[in-house]
PDB file of C-alpha atoms in Angstrom:
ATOM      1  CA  UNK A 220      -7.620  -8.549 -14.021  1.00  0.00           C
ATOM      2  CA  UNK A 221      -5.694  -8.994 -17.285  1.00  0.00           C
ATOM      3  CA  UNK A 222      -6.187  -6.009 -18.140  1.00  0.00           C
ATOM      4  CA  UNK A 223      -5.391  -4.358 -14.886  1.00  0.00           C
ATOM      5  CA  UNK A 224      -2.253  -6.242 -14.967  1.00  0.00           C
ATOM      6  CA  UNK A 225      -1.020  -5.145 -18.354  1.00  0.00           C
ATOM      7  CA  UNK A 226      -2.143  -1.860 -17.482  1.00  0.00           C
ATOM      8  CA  UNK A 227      -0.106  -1.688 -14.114  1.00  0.00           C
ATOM      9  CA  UNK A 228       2.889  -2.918 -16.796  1.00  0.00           C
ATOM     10  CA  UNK A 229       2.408   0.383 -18.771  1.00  0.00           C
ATOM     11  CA  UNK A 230       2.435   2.485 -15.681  1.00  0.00           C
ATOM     12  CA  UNK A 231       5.716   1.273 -14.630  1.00  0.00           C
ATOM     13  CA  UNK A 232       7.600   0.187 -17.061  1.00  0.00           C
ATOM     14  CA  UNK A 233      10.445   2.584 -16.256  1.00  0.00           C
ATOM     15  CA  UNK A 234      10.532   1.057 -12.986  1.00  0.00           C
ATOM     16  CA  UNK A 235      10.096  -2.807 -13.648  1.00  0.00           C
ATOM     17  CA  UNK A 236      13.104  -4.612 -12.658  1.00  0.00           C
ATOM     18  CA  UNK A 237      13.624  -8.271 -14.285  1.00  0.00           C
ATOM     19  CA  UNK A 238      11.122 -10.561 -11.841  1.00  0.00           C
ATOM     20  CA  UNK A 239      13.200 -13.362 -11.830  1.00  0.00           C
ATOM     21  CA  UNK A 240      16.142 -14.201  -9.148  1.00  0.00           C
ATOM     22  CA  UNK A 241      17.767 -17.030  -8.277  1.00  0.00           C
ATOM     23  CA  UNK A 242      17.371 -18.254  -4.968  1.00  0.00           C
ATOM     24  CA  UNK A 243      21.302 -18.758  -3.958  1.00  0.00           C
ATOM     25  CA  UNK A 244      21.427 -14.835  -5.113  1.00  0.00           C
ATOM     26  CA  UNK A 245      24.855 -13.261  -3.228  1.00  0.00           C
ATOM     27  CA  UNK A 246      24.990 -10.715  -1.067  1.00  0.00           C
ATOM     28  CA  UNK A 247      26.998  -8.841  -3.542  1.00  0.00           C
ATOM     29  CA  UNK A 248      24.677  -9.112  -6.477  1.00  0.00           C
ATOM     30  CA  UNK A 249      21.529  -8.634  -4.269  1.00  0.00           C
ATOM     31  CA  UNK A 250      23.026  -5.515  -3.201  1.00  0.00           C
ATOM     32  CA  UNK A 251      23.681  -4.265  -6.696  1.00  0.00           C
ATOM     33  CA  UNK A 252      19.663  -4.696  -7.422  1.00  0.00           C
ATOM     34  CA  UNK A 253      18.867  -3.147  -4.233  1.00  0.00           C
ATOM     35  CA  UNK A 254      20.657   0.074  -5.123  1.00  0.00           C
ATOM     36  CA  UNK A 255      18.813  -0.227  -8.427  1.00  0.00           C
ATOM     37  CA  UNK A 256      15.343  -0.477  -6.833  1.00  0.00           C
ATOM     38  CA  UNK A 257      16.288   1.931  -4.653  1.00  0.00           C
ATOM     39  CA  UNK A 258      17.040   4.684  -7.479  1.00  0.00           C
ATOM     40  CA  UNK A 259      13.793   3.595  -9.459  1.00  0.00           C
ATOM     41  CA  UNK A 260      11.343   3.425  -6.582  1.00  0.00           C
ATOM     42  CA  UNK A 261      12.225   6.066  -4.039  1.00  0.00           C
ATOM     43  CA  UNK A 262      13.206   9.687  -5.784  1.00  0.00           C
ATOM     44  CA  UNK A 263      15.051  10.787  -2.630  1.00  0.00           C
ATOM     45  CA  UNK A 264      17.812   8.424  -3.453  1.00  0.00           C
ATOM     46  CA  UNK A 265      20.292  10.747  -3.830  1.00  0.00           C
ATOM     47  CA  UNK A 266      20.379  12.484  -1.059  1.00  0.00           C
ATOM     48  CA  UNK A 267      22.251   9.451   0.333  1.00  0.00           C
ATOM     49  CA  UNK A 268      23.599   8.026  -2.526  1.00  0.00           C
ATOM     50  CA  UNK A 269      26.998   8.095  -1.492  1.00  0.00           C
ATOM     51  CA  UNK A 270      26.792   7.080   2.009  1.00  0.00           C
ATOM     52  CA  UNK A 271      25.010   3.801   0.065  1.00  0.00           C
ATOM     53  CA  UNK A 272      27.800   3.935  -2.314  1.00  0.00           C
ATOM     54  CA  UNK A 273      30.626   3.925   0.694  1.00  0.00           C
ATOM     55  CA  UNK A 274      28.616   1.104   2.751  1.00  0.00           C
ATOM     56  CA  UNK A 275      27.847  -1.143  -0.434  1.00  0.00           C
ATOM     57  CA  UNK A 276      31.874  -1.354  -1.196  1.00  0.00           C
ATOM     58  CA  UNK A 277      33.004  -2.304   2.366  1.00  0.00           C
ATOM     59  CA  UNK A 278      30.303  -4.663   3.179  1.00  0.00           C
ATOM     60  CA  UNK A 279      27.386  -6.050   0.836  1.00  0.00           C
ATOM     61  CA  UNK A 280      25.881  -7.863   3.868  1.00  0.00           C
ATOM     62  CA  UNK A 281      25.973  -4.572   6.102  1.00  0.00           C
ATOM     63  CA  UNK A 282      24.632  -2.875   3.088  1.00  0.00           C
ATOM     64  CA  UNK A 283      20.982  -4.741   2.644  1.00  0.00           C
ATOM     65  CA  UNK A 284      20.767  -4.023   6.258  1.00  0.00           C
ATOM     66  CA  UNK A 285      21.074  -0.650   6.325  1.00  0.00           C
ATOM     67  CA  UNK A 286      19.133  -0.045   2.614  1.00  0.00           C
ATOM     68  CA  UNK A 287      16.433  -1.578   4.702  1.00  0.00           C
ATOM     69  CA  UNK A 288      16.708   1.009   7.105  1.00  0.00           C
ATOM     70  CA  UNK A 289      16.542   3.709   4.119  1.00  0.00           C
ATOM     71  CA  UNK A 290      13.382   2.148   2.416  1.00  0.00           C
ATOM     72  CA  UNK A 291      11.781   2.080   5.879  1.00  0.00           C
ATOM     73  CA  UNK A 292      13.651   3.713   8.744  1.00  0.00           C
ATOM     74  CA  UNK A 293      13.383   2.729  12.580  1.00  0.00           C
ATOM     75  CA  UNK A 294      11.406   5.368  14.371  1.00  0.00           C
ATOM     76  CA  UNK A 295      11.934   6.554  17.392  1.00  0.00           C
ATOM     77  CA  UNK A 296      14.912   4.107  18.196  1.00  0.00           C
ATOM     78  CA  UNK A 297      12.154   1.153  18.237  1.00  0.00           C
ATOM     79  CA  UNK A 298      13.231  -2.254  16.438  1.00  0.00           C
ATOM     80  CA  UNK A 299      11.301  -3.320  13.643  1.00  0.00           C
ATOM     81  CA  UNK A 300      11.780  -6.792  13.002  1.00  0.00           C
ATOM     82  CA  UNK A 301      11.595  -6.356   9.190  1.00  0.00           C
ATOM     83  CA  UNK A 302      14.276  -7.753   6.390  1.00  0.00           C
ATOM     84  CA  UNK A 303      15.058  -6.671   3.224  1.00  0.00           C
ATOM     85  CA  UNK A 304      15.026 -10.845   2.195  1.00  0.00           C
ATOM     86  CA  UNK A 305      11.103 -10.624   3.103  1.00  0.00           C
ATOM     87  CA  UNK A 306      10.112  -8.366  -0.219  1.00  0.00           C
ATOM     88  CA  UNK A 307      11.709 -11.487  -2.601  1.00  0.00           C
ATOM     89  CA  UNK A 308       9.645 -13.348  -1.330  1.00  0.00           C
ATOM     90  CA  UNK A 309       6.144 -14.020  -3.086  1.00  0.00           C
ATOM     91  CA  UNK A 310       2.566 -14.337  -1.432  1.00  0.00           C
ATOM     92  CA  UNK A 311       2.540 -18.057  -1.455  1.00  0.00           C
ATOM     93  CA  UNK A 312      -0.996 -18.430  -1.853  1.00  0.00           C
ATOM     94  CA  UNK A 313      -1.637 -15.673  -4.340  1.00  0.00           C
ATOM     95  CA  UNK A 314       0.392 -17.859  -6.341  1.00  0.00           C
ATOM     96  CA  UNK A 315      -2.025 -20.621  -6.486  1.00  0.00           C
ATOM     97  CA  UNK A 316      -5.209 -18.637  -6.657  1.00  0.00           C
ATOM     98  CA  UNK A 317      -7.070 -16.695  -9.618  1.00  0.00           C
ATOM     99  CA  UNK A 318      -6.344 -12.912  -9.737  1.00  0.00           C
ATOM    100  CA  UNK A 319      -7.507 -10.816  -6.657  1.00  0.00           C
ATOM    101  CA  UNK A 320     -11.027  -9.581  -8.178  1.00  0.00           C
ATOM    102  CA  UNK A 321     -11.928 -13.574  -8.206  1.00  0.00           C
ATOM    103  CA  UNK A 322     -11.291 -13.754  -4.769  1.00  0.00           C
ATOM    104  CA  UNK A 323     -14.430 -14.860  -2.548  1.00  0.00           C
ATOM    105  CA  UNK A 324     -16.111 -11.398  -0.722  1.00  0.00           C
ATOM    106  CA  UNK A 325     -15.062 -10.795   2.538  1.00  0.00           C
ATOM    107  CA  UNK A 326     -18.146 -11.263   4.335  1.00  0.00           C
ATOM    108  CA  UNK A 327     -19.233  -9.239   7.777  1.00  0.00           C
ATOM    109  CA  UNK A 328     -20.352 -12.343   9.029  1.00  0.00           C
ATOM    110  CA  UNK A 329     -17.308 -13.823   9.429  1.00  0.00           C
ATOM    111  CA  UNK A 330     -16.279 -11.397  11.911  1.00  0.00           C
ATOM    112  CA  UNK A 331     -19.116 -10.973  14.036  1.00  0.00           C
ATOM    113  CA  UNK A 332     -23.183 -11.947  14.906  1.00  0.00           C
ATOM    114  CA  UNK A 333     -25.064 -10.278  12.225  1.00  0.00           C
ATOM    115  CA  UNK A 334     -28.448 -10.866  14.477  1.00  0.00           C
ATOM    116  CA  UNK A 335     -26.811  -9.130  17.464  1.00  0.00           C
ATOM    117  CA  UNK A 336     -26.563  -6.200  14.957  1.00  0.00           C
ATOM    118  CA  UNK A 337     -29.836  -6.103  13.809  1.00  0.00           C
ATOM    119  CA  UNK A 338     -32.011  -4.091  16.096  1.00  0.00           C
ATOM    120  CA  UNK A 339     -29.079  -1.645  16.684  1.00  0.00           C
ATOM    121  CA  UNK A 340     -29.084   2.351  15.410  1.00  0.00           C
ATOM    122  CA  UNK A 341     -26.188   3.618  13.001  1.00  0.00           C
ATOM    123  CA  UNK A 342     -24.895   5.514  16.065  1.00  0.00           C
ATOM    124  CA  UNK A 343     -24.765   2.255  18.376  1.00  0.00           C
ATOM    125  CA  UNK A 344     -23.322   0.148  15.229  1.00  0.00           C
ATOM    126  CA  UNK A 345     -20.971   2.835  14.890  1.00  0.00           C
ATOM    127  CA  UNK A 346     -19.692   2.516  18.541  1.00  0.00           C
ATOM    128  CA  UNK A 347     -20.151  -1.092  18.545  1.00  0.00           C
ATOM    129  CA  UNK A 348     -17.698  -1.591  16.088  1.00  0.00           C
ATOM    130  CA  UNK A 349     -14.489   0.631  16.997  1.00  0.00           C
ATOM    131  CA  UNK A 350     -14.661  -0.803  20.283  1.00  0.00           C
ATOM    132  CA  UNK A 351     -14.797  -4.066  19.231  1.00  0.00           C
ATOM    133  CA  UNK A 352     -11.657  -3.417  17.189  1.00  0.00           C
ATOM    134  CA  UNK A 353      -9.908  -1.458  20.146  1.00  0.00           C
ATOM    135  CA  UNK A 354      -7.663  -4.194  21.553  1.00  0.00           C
ATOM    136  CA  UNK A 355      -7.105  -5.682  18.125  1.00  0.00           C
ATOM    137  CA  UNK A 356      -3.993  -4.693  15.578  1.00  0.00           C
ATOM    138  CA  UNK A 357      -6.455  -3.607  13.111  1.00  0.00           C
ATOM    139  CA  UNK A 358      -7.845  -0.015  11.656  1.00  0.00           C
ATOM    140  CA  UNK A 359     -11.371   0.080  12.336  1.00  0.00           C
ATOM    141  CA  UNK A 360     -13.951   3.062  10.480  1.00  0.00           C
ATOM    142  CA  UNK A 361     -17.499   3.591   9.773  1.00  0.00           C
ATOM    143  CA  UNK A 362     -18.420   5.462   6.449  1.00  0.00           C
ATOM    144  CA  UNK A 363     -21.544   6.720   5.558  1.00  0.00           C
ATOM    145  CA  UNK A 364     -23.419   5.388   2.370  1.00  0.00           C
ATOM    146  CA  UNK A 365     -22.468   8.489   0.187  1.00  0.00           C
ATOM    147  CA  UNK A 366     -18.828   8.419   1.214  1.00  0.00           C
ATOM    148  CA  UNK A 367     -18.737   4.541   0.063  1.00  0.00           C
ATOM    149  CA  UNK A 368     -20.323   5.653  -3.075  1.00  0.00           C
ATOM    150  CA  UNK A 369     -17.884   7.715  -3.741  1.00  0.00           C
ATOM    151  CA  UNK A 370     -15.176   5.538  -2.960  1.00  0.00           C
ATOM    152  CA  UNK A 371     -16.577   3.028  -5.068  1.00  0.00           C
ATOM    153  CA  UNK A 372     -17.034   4.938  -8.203  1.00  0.00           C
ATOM    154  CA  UNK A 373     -13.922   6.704  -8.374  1.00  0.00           C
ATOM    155  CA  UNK A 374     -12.457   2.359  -8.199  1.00  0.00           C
ATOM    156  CA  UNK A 375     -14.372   1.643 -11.389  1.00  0.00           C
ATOM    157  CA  UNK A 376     -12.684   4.446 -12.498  1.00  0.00           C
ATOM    158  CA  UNK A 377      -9.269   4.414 -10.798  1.00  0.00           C
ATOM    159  CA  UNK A 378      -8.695   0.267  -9.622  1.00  0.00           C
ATOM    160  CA  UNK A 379      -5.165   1.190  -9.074  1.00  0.00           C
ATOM    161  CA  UNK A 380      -3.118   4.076  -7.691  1.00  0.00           C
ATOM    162  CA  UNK A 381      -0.029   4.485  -5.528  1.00  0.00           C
ATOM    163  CA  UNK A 382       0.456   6.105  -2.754  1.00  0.00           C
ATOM    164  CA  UNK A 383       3.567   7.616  -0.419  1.00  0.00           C
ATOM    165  CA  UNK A 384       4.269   6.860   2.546  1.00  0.00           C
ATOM    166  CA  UNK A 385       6.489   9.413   4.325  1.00  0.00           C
ATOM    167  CA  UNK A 386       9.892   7.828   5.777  1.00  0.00           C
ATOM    168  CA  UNK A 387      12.003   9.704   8.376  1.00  0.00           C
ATOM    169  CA  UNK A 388      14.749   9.946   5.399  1.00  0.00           C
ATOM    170  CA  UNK A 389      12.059  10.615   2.337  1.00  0.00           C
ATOM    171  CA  UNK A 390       9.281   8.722   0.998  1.00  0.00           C
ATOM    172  CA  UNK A 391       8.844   4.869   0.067  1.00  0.00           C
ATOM    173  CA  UNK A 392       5.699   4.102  -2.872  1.00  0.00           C
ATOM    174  CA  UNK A 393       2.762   1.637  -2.178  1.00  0.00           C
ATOM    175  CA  UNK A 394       0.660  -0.040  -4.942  1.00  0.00           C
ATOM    176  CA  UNK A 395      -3.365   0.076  -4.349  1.00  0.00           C
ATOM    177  CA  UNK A 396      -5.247  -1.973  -6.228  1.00  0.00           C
ATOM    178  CA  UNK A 397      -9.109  -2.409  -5.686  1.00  0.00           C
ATOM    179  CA  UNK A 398     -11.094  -5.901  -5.864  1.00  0.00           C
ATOM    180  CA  UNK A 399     -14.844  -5.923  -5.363  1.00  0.00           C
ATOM    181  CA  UNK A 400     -15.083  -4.606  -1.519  1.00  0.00           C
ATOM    182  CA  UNK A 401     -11.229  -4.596  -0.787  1.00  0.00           C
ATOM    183  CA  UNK A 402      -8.309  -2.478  -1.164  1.00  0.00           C
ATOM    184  CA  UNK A 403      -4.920  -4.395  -1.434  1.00  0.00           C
ATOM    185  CA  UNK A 404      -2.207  -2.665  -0.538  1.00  0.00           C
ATOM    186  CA  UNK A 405       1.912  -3.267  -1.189  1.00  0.00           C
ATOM    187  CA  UNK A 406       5.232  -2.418  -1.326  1.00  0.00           C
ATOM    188  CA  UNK A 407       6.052  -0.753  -4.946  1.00  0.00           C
ATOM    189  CA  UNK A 408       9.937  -2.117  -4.101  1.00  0.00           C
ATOM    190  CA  UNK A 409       7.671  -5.854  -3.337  1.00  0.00           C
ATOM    191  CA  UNK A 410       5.964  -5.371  -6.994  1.00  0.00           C
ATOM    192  CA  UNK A 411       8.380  -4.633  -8.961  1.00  0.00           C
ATOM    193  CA  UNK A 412      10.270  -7.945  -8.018  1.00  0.00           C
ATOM    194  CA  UNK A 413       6.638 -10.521  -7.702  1.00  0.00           C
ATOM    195  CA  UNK A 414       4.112  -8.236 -10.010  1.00  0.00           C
ATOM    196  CA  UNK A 415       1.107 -10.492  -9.388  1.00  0.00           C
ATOM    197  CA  UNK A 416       2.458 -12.212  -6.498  1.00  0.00           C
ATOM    198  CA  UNK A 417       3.480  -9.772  -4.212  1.00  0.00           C
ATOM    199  CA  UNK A 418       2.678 -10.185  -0.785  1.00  0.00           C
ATOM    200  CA  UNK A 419      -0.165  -7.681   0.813  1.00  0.00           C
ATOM    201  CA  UNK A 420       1.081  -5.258   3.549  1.00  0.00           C
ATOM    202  CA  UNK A 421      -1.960  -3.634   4.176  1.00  0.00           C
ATOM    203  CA  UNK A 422      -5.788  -5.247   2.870  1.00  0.00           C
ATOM    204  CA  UNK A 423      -8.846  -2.837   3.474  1.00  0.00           C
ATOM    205  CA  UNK A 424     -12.148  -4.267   3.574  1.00  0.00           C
ATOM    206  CA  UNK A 425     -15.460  -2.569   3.580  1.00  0.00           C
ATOM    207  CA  UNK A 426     -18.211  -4.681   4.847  1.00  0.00           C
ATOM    208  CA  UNK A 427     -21.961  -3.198   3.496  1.00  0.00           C
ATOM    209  CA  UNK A 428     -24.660  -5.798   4.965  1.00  0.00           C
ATOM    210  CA  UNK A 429     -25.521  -2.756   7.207  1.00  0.00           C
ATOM    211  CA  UNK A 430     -25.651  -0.393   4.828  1.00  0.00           C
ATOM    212  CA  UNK A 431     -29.497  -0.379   4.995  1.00  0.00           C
ATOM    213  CA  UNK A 432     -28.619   1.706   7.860  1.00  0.00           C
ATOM    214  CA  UNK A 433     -26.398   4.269   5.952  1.00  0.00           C
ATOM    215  CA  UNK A 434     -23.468   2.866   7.328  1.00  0.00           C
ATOM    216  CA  UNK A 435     -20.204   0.685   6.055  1.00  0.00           C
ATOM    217  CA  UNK A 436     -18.167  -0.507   8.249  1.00  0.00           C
ATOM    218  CA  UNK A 437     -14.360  -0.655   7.452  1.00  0.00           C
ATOM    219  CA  UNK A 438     -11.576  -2.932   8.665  1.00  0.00           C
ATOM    220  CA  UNK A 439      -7.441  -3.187   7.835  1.00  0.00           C
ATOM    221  CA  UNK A 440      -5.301  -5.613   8.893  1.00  0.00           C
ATOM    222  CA  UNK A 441      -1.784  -5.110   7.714  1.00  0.00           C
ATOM    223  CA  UNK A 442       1.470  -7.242   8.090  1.00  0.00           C
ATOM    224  CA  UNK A 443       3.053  -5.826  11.220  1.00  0.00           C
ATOM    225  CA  UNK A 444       6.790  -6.562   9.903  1.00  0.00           C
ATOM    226  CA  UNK A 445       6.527  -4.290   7.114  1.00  0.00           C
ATOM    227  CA  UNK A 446       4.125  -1.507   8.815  1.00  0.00           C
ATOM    228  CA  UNK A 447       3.152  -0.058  12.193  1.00  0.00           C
ATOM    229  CA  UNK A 448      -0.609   0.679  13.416  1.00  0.00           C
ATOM    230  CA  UNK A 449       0.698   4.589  12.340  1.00  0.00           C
ATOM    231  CA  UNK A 450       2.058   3.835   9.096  1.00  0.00           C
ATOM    232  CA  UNK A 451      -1.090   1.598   7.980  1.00  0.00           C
ATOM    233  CA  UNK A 452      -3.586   4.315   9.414  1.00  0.00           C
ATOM    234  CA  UNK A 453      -1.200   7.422   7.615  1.00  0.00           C
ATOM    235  CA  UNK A 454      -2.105   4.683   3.809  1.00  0.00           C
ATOM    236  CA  UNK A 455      -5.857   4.927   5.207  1.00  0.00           C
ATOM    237  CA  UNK A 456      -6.032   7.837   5.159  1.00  0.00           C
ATOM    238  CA  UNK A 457      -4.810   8.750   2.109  1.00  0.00           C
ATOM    239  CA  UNK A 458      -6.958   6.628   0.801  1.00  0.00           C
ATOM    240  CA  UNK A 459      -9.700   8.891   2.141  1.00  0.00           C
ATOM    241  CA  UNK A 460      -7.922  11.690   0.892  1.00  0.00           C
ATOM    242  CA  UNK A 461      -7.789  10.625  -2.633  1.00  0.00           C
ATOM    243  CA  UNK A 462     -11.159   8.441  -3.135  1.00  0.00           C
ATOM    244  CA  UNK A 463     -13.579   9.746  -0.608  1.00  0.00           C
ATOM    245  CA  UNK A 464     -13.438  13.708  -0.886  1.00  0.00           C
ATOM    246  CA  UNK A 465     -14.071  15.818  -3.754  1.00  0.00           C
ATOM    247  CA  UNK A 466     -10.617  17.627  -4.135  1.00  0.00           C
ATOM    248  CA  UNK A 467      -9.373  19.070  -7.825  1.00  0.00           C
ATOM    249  CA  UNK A 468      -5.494  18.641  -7.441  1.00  0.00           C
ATOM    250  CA  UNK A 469      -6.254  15.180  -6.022  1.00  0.00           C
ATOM    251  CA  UNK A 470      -8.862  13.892  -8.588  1.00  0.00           C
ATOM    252  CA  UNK A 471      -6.180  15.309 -11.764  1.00  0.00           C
ATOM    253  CA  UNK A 472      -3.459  12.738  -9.958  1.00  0.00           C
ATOM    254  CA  UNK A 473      -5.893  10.061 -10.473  1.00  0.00           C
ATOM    255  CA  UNK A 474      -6.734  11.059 -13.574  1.00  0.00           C
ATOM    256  CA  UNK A 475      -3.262  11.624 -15.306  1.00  0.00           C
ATOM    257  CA  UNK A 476      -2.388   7.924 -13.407  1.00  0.00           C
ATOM    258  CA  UNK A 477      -5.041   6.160 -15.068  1.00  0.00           C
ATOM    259  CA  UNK A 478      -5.334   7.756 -18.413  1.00  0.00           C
ATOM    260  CA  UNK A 479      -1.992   9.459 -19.111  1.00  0.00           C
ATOM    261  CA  UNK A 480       0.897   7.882 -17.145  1.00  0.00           C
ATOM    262  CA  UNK A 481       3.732   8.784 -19.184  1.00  0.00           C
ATOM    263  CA  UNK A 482       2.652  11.956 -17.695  1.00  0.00           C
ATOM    264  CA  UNK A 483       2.406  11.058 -14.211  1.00  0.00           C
ATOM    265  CA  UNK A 484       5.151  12.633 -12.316  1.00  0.00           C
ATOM    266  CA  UNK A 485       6.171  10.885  -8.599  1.00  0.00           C
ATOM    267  CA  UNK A 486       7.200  14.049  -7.600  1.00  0.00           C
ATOM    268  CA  UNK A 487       3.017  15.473  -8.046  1.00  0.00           C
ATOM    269  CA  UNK A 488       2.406  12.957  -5.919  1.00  0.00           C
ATOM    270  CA  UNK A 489       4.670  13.440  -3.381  1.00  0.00           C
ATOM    271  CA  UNK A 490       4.135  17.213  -3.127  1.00  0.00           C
ATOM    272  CA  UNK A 491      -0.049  16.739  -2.453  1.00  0.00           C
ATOM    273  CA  UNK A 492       0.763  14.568   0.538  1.00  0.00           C
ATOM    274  CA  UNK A 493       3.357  16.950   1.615  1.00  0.00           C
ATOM    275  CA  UNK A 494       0.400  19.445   1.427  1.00  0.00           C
ATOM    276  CA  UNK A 495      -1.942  16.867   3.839  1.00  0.00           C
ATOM    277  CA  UNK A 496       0.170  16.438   6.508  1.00  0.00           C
ATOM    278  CA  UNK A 497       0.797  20.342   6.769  1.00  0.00           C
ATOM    279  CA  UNK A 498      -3.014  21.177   6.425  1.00  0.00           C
TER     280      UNK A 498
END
């Protein structure tokens, strides 16, 4: 994980802000290095710059409210109850744990009766398993074997990538990082302040004790005041797009991520999910 760590460094170093921040931080000065993240992490920042400008000067306060609402926009008039305050703050117990690819492996086990499983067919495991998850806020998918073989190689490969999830006013940039049979998911803006530390918003697990059967079974849970059930399933699904299926444009993101950044452009990216959501 050292190395993954320094690595993620080199990716971003353009975007790194300082990590450290006091605790009594003012609104004024918090504002200030909001409109800084904001310019670094989302490239659709000025398009509204000067709204952000006009609201930053009359109220500071007002401002970190409504940047909020820029980095991730109410939908359909709905409240999310979400803060801008919530991304300084670190994932307690990361803090006090080894790096993520130490953690223990999420076992099926934990979640349900392997022996009730044992005598059923892919097909009924298959069923079994979404509707198990239907009432629950979590995404629930089976994959076959070759599709988790896939996955799997190309996160030897690639153990971290971002990803864009589309906003009402642009885009806003999540970090993926892979550890043994989990995907972690966060908040580039979240990163850039706790590296390390930063809080999950979305963990993907893939559970293979029935893979005998040539079948994984897949499970998110994400933090509901920083994503919907849409906005964690839209991640998923890039995801899929970018480490399950064999596409060219896709695999040369990866690619230039991993072994050339200073050549990856946000904009590449950006443009290739553009292209999924109109195909």
């Amino acid at each position: 994980m050292a190395c993954a760590r320094k690595f993620v460094f080199r990716v971003l170093q353009n975007n790194n802000l300082a990590s450290k921040r006091s605790i009594a931080m003012s609104h004024v000065r918090r504002a200030e290095e909001a409109v800084e993240k904001l310019k670094e992490s989302n490239p659709y920042y000025w398009k509204y710059a000067e709204k952000i400008a006009k609201i930053q000067k009359t109220s500071a306060e007002e401002f970190l409210d409504r940047v909020e609402r820029v980095v991730n926009p109410i939908k359909d008039g709905e409240i999310q109850a979400r803060s801008y305050s919530e991304l300084l703050n670190p994932k307690q117990e990361l803090a006090k744990q080894e790096a993520a690819a130490e953690l223990p492996h999420k076992k099926l086990s934990d979640i349900m009766k392997l022996e009730l499983l044992a005598d059923q067919s892919a097909e009924a495991l298959s069923q079994i398993w979404i509707e198990y998850h239907k009432t629950k806020d979590v995404l629930a998918a089976t994959l076959t074997t070759a599709q988790y073989d896939t996955l799997m190689g190309r996160a030897k490969e690639h153990p971290i990538f971002l990803l864009p999830l589309p906003r009402s006013e642009g885009f806003e940039f999540f970090l993926l990082q892979f550890a043994a049979n989990t995907v972690h998911f966060t908040p580039l803006l979240a990163y850039q302040v706790h590296h390390e530390n930063a809080p999950e918003c979305l963990t993907v697990v893939h559970y293979t004790e029935v893979q005998d059967k040539g079948l994984v079974l897949m499970r998110g849970e994400y933090d509901t005041k920083v994503l919907t059930a849409q906005e964690a399933q839209c991640l998923a699904n890039e995801l899929q797009m970018f480490y399950y299926k064999t596409d060219e444009s896709k695999l040369k993101l990866l690619e230039t991520f991993t072994k050339r950044p200073d050549e990856f452009k946000h904009t590449d990216l950006i443009k290739e999910v553009e292209n999924i959501q109109l195909a």
